mmCIF file of C-alpha atoms in Angstrom:
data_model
loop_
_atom_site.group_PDB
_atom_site.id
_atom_site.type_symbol
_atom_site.label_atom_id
_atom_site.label_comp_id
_atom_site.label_asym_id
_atom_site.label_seq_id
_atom_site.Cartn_x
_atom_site.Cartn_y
_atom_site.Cartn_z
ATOM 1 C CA UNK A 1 16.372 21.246 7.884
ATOM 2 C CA UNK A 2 15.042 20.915 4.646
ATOM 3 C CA UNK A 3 12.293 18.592 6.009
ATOM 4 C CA UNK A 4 11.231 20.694 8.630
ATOM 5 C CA UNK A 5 10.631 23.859 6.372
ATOM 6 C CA UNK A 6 8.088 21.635 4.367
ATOM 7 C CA UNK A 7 6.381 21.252 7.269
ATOM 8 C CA UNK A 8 5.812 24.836 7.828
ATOM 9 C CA UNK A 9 4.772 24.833 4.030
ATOM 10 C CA UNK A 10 2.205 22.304 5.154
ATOM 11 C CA UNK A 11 0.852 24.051 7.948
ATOM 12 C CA UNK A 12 0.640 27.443 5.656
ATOM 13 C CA UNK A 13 -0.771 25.171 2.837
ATOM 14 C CA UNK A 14 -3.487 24.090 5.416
ATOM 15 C CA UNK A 15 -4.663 27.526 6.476
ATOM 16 C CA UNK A 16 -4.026 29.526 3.527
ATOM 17 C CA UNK A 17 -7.411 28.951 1.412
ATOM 18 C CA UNK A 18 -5.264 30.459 -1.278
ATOM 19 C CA UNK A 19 -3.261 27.320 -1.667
ATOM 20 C CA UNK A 20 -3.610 24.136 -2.096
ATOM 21 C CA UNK A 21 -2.211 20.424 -0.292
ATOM 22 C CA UNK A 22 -1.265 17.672 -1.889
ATOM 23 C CA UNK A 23 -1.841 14.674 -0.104
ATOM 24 C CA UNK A 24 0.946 12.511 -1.994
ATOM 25 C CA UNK A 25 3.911 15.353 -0.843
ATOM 26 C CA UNK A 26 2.379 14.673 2.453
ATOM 27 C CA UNK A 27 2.494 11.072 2.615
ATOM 28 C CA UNK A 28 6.285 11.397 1.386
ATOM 29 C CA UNK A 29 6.934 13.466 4.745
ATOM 30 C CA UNK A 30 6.007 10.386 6.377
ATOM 31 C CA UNK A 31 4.107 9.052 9.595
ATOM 32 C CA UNK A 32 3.723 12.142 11.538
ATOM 33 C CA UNK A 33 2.342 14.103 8.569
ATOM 34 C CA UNK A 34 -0.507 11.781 7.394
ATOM 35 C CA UNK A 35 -1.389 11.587 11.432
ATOM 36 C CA UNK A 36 -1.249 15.330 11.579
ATOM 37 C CA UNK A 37 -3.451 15.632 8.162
ATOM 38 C CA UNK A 38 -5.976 13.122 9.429
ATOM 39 C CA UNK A 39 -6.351 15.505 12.742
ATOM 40 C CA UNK A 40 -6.789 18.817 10.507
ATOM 41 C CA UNK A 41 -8.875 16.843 8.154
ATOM 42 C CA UNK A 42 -12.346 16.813 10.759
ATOM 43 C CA UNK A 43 -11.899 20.710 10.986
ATOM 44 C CA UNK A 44 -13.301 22.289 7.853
ATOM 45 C CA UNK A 45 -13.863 24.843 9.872
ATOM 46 C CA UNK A 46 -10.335 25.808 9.731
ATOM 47 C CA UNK A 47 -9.041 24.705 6.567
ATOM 48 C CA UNK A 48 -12.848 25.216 4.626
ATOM 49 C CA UNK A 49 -14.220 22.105 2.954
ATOM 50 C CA UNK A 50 -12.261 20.929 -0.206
ATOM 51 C CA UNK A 51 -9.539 20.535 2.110
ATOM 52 C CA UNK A 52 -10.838 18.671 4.773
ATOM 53 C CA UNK A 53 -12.496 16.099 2.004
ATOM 54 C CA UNK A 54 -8.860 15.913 0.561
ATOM 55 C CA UNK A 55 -7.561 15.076 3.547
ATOM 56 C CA UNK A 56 -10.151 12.267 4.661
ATOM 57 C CA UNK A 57 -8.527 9.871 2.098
ATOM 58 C CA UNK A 58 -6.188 9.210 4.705
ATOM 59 C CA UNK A 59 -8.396 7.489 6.894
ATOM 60 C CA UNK A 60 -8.846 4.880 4.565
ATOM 61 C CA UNK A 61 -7.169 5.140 1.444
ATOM 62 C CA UNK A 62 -3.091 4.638 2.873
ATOM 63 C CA UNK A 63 -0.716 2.980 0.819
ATOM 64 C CA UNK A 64 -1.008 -0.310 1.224
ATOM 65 C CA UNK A 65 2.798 -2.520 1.944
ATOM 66 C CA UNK A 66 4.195 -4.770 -0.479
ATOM 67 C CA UNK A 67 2.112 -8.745 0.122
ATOM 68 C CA UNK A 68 6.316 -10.412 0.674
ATOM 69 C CA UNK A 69 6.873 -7.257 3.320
ATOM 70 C CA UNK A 70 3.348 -7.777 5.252
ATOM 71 C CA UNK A 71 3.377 -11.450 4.968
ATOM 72 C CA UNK A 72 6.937 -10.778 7.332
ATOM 73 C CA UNK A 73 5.163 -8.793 9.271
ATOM 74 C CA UNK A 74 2.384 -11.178 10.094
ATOM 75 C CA UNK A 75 4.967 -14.148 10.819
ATOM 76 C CA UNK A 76 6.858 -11.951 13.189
ATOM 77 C CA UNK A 77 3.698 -11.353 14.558
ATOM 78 C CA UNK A 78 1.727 -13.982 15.027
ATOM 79 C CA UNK A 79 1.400 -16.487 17.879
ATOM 80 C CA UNK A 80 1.935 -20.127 17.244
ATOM 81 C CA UNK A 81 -1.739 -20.730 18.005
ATOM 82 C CA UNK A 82 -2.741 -18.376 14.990
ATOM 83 C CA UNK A 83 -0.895 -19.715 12.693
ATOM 84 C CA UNK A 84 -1.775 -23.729 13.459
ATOM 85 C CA UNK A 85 -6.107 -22.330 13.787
ATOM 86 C CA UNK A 86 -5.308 -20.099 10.657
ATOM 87 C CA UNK A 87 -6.947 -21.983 7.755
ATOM 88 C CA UNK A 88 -5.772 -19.234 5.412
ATOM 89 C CA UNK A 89 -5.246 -15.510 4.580
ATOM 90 C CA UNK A 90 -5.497 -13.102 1.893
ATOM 91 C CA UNK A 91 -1.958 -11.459 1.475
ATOM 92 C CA UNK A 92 -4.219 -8.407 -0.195
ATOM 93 C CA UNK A 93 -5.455 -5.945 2.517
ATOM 94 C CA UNK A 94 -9.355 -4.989 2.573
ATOM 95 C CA UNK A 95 -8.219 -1.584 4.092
ATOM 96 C CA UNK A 96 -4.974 0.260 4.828
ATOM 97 C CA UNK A 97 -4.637 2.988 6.921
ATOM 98 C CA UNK A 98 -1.756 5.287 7.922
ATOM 99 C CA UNK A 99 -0.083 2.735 10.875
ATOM 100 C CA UNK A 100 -1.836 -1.148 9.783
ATOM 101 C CA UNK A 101 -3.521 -2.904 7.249
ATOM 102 C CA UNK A 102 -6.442 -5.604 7.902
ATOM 103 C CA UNK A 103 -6.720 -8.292 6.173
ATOM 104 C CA UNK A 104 -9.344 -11.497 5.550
ATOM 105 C CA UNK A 105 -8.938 -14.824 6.819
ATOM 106 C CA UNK A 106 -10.259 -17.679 7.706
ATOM 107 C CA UNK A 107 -9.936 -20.344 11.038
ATOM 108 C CA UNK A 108 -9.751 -23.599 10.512
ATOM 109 C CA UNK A 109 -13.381 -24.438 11.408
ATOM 110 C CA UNK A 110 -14.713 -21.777 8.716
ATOM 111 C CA UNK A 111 -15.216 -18.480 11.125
ATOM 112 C CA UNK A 112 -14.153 -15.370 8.699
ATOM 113 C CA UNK A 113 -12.046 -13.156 10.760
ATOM 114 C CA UNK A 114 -9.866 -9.621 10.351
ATOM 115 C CA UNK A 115 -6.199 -9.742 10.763
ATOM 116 C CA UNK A 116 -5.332 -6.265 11.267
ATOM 117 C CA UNK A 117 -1.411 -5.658 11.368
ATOM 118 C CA UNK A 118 0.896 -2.825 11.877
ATOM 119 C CA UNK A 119 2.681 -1.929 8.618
ATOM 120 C CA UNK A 120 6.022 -0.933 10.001
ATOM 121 C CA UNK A 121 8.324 -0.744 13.083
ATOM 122 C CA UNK A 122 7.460 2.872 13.283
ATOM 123 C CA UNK A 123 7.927 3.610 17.122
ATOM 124 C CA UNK A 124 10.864 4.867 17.310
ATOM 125 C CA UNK A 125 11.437 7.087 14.179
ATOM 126 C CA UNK A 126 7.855 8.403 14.789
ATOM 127 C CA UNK A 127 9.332 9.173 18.489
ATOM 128 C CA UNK A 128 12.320 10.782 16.648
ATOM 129 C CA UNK A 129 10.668 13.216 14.697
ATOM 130 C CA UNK A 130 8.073 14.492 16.968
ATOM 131 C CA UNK A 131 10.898 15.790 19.272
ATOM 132 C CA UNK A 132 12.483 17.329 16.614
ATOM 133 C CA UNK A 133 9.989 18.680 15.191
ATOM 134 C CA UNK A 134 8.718 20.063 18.851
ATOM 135 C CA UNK A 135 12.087 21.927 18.942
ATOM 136 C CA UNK A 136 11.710 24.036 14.730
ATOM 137 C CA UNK A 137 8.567 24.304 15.801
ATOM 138 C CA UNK A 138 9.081 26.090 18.687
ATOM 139 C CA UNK A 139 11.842 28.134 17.211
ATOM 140 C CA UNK A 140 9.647 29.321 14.203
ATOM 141 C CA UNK A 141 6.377 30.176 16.076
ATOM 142 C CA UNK A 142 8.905 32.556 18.034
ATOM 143 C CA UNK A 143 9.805 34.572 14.763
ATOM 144 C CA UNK A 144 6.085 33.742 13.569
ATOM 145 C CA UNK A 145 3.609 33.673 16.397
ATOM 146 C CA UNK A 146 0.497 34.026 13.784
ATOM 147 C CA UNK A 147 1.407 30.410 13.071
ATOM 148 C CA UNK A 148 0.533 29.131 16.787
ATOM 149 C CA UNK A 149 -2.394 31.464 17.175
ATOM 150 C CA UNK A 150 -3.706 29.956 13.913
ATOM 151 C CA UNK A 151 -3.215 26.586 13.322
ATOM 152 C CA UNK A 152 -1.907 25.923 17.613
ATOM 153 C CA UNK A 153 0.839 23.298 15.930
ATOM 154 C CA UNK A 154 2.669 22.159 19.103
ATOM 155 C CA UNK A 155 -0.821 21.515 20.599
ATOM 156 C CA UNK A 156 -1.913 19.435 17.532
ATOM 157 C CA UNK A 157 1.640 17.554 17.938
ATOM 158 C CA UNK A 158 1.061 17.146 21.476
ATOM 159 C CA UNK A 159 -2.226 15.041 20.542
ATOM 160 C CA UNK A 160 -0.844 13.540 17.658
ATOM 161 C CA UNK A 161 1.589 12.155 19.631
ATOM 162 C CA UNK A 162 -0.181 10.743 22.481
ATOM 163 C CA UNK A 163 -2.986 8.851 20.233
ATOM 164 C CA UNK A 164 -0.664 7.301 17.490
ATOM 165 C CA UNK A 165 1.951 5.717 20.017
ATOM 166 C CA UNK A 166 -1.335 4.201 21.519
ATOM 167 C CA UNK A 167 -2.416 3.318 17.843
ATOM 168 C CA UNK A 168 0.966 1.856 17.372
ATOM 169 C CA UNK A 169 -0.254 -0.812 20.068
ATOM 170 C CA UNK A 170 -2.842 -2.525 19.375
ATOM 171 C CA UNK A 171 -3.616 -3.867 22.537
ATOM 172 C CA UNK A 172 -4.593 -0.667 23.409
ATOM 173 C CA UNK A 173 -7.559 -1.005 20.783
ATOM 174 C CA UNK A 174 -8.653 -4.372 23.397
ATOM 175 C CA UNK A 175 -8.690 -2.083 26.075
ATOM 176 C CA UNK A 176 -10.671 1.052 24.509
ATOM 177 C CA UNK A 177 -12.935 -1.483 23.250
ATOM 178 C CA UNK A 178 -14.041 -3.068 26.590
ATOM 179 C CA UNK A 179 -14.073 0.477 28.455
ATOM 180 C CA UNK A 180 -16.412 1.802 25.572
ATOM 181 C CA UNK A 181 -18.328 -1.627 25.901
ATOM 182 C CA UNK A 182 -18.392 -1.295 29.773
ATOM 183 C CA UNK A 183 -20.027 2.087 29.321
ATOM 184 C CA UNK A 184 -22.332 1.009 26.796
ATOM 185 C CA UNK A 185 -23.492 -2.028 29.317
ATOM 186 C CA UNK A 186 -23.880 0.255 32.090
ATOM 187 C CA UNK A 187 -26.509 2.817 30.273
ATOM 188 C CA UNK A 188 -28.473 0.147 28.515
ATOM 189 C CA UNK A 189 -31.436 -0.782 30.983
ATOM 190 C CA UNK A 190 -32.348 3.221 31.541
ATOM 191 C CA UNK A 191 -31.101 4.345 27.564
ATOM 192 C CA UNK A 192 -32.267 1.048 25.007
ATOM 193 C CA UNK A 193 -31.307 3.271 22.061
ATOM 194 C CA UNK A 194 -27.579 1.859 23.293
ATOM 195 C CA UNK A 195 -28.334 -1.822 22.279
ATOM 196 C CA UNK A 196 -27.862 -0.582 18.873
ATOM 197 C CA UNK A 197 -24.131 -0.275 19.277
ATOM 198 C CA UNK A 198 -21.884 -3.538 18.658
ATOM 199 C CA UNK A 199 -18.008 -4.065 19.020
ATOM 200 C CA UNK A 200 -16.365 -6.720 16.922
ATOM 201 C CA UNK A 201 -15.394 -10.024 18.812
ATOM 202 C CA UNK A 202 -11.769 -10.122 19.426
ATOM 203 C CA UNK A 203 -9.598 -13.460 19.361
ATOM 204 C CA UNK A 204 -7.450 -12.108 22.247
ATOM 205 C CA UNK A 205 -5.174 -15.420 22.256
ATOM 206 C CA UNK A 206 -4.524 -14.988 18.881
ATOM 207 C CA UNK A 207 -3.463 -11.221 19.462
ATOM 208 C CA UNK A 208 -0.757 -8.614 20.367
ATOM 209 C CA UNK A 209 0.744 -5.402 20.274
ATOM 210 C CA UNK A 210 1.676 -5.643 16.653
ATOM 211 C CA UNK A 211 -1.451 -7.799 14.956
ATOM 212 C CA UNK A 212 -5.053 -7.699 16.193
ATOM 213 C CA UNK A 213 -7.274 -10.953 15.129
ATOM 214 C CA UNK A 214 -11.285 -9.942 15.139
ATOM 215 C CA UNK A 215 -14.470 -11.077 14.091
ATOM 216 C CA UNK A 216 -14.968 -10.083 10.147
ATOM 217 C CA UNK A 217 -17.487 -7.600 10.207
ATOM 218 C CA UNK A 218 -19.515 -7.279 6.485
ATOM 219 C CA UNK A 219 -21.431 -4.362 7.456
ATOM 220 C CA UNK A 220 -20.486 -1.024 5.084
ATOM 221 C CA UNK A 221 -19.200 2.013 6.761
ATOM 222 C CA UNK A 222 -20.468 5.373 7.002
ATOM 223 C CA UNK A 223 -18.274 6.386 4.687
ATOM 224 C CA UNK A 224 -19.492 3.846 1.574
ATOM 225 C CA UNK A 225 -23.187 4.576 2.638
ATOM 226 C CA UNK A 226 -22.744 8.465 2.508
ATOM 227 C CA UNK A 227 -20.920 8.238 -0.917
ATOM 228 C CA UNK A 228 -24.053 6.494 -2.059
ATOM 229 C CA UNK A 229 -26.423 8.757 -0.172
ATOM 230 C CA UNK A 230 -27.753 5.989 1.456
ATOM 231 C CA UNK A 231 -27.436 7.058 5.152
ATOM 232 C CA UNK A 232 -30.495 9.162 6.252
ATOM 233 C CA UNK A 233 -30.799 12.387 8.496
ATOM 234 C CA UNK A 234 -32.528 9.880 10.958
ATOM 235 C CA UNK A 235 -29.536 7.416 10.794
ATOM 236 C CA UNK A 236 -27.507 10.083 11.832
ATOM 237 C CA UNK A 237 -29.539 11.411 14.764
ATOM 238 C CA UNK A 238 -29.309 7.787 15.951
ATOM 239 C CA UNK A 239 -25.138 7.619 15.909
ATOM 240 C CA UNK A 240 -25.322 11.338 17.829
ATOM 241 C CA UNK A 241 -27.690 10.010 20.465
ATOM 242 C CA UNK A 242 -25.319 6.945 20.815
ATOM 243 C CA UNK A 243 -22.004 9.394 20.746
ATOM 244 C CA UNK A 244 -23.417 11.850 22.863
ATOM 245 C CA UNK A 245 -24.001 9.274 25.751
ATOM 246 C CA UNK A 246 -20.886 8.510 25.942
ATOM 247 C CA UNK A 247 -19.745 12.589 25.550
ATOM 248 C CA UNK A 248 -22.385 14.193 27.647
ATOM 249 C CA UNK A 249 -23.134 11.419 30.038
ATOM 250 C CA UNK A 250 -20.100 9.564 30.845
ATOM 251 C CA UNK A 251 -17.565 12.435 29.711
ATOM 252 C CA UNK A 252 -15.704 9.031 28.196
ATOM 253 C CA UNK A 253 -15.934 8.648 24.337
ATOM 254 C CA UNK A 254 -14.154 7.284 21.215
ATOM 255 C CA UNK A 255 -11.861 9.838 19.905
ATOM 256 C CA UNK A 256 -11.375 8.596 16.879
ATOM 257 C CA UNK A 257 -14.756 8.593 15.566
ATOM 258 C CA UNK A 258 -14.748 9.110 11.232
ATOM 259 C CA UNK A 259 -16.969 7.950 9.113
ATOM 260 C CA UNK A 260 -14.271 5.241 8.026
ATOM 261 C CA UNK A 261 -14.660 3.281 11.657
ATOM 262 C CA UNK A 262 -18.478 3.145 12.087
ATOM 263 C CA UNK A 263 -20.340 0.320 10.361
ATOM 264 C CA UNK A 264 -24.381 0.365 9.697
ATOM 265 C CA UNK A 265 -26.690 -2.068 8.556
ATOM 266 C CA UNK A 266 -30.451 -2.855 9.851
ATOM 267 C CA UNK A 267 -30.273 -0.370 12.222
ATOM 268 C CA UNK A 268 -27.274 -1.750 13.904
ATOM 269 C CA UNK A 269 -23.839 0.331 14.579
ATOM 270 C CA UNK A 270 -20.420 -0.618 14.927
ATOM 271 C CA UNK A 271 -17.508 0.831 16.207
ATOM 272 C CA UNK A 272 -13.830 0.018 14.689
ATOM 273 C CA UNK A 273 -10.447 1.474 15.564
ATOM 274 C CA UNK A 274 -11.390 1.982 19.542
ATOM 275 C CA UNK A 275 -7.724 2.049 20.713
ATOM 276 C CA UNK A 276 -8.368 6.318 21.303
ATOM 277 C CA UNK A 277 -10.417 6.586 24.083
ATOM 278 C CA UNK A 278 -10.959 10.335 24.867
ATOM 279 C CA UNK A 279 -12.351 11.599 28.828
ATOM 280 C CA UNK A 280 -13.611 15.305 28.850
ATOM 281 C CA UNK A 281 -14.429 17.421 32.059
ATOM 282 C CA UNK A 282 -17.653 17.740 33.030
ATOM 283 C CA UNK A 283 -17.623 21.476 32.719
ATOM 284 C CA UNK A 284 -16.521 20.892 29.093
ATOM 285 C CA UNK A 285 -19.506 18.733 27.597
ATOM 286 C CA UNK A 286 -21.880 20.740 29.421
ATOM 287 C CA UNK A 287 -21.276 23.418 27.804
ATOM 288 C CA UNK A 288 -21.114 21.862 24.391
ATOM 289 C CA UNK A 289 -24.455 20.590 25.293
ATOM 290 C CA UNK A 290 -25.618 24.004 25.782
ATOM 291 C CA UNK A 291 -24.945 25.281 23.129
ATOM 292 C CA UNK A 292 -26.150 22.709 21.110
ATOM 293 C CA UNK A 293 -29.552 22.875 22.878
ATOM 294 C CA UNK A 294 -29.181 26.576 22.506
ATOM 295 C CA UNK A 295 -28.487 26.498 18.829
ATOM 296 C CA UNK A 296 -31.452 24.550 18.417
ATOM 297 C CA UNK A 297 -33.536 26.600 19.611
ATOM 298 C CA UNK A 298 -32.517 29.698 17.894
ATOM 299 C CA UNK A 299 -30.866 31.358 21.217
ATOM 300 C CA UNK A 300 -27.410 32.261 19.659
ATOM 301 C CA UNK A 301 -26.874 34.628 23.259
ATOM 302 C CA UNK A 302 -27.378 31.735 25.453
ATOM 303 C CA UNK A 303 -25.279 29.449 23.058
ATOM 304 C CA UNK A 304 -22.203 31.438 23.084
ATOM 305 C CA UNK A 305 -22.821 32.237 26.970
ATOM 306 C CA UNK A 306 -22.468 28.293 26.724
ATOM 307 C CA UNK A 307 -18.905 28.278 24.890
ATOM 308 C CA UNK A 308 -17.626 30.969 27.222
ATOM 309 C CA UNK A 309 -18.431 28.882 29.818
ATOM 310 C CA UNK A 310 -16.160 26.374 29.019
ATOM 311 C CA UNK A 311 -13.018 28.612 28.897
ATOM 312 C CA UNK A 312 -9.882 27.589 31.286
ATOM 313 C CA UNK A 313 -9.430 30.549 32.531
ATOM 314 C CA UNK A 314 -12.797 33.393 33.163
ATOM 315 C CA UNK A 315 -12.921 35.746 30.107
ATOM 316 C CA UNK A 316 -12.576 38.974 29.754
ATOM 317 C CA UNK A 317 -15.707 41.559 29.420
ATOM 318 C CA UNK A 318 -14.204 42.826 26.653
ATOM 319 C CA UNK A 319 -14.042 39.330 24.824
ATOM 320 C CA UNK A 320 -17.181 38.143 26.426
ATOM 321 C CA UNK A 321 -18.714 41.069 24.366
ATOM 322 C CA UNK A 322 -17.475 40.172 21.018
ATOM 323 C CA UNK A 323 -18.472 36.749 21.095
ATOM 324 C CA UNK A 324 -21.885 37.899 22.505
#
């Protein structure tokens, strides 16, 4: 019970702007937390900014395991024909993230490739505590329904849920990967800008649902580039124009799209992490769109006509008038 009251303590920490998170307490909670804080963290909007840049350490800066507990890992792991083309391997991970580490190696006839792992058998206990945490959750939003209204926890679980058991296979990143690609392929001839996008090669005979063997990619991420200032309002145009085809356009798009899993260099982007493949209604995007358009063009009426637009269920006059 215990555990499940410092959860409630982290969703009041989140939305409180009096107080403040601490991202090591939240790692100790475990999976669903850090997957949880990495959702909340892309909303500054709801938790204001010193938050939200706490919180992005998760997306790249996880814990890494112990080199004799990953090097297990990788045996169980890997097929017999990695391990007799695997020249060598570097037991230290480039990057850890919240469910597997990647690591650099090298093939027998000198390619460079990732070896991204899962860190732990995590399936089942992640399993585990989502239901259980569905069920307090439930209970305390009936004593406390400010909490759902605010912070909507069960529907954050909900997602949570769905994208890390996907993430917890990494097959599924293969098959995000060629559905983005697909899409990408499809759009070229009538939109060029998409030849700037690149996916990493993946060694699919070498891989499986627990270890994923890719090109090595040297590019720097976003993330690297902006802590330099080295990524320009231009560069960033570019990525939305590339994004937005596959929002607006296709309604199809990577969901898991952080500054930690895009790569630049020479005017050249790459996408990482593709196993969360997002599909939006059309009624949805459009009016995003809108209101983008509308936004930039100084028409805040039209913009929020746009968002109400997009509502399940027809609005109310009365609530059409306050947002208007």
């Amino acid at each position: 019970m215990t555990r499940w009251w410092n959860y409630v303590r982290f969703f009041r920490a989140l939305l409180d702007p009096r107080k403040d998170v601490c991202p090591a307490q939240i790692e100790g909670l475990g999976l669903l937390a850090v997957k949880i804080a990495q959702m909340y963290a892309v909303r500054a909007d709801l938790i204001g900014f010193q938050k939200s840049r706490q919180l992005r350490g998760f997306f790249e800066d996880a814990r890494p395991v112990p080199p004799g507990e990953i090097e297990g890992r990788f045996l169980k792991a890997a097929p017999a024909s990695l391990l007799s083309a695997l020249r060598s391997w570097d037991r230290t991970p480039a990057a850890a993230a919240s469910i597997g580490q990647v690591h650099r190696g090298t093939l027998r006839d000198g390619t460079e490739v990732a070896i991204k792992i899962v860190k732990a058998d995590a399936r089942e206990e992640f399993q585990s505590q989502v239901r259980s945490l569905r069920r307090f959750l439930r209970i305390v939003i009936a004593f406390y329904p400010k909490l759902g209204r605010l912070a909507d926890p069960l529907g954050v679980l909900a997602s949570v849920e769905r994208s890390t058991l996907r993430e917890l296979d990494l097959r599924s990143e293969v098959e995000g990967l060629d559905v983005l690609r697909r899409l990408r392929d499809e759009g070229a001839e009538q939109l060029p800008h998409l030849s700037q996008l690149e996916f990493p090669k993946v060694y699919r005979e070498f891989s499986g649902p627990d270890l994923l063997v890719s090109e090595w990619r040297s590019e720097p991420s976003l993330n690297d580039l902006i802590a330099r200032r080295d990524f320009s309002y231009e560069q960033v145009l570019a990525l939305f124009r590339i994004h937005g085809y596959f929002l607006f356009v296709r309604g199809t798009f990577h969901g898991d799209l952080h500054p930690g899993n895009v790569l630049y260099q020479d005017g050249r982007f790459v996408f990482l992490d593709n196993a969360n493949v997002e599909s939006a209604p059309p009624e949805l995007t459009r009016g995003i769109l809108g209101m983008l358009s509308a936004l930039g063009d100084d028409d805040i009426t039209t913009a929020a006509e746009c968002i109400a637009s997009t509502s399940t269920k027809p609005l109310p006059q009365t609530s059409r008038d306050r947002l208007l």
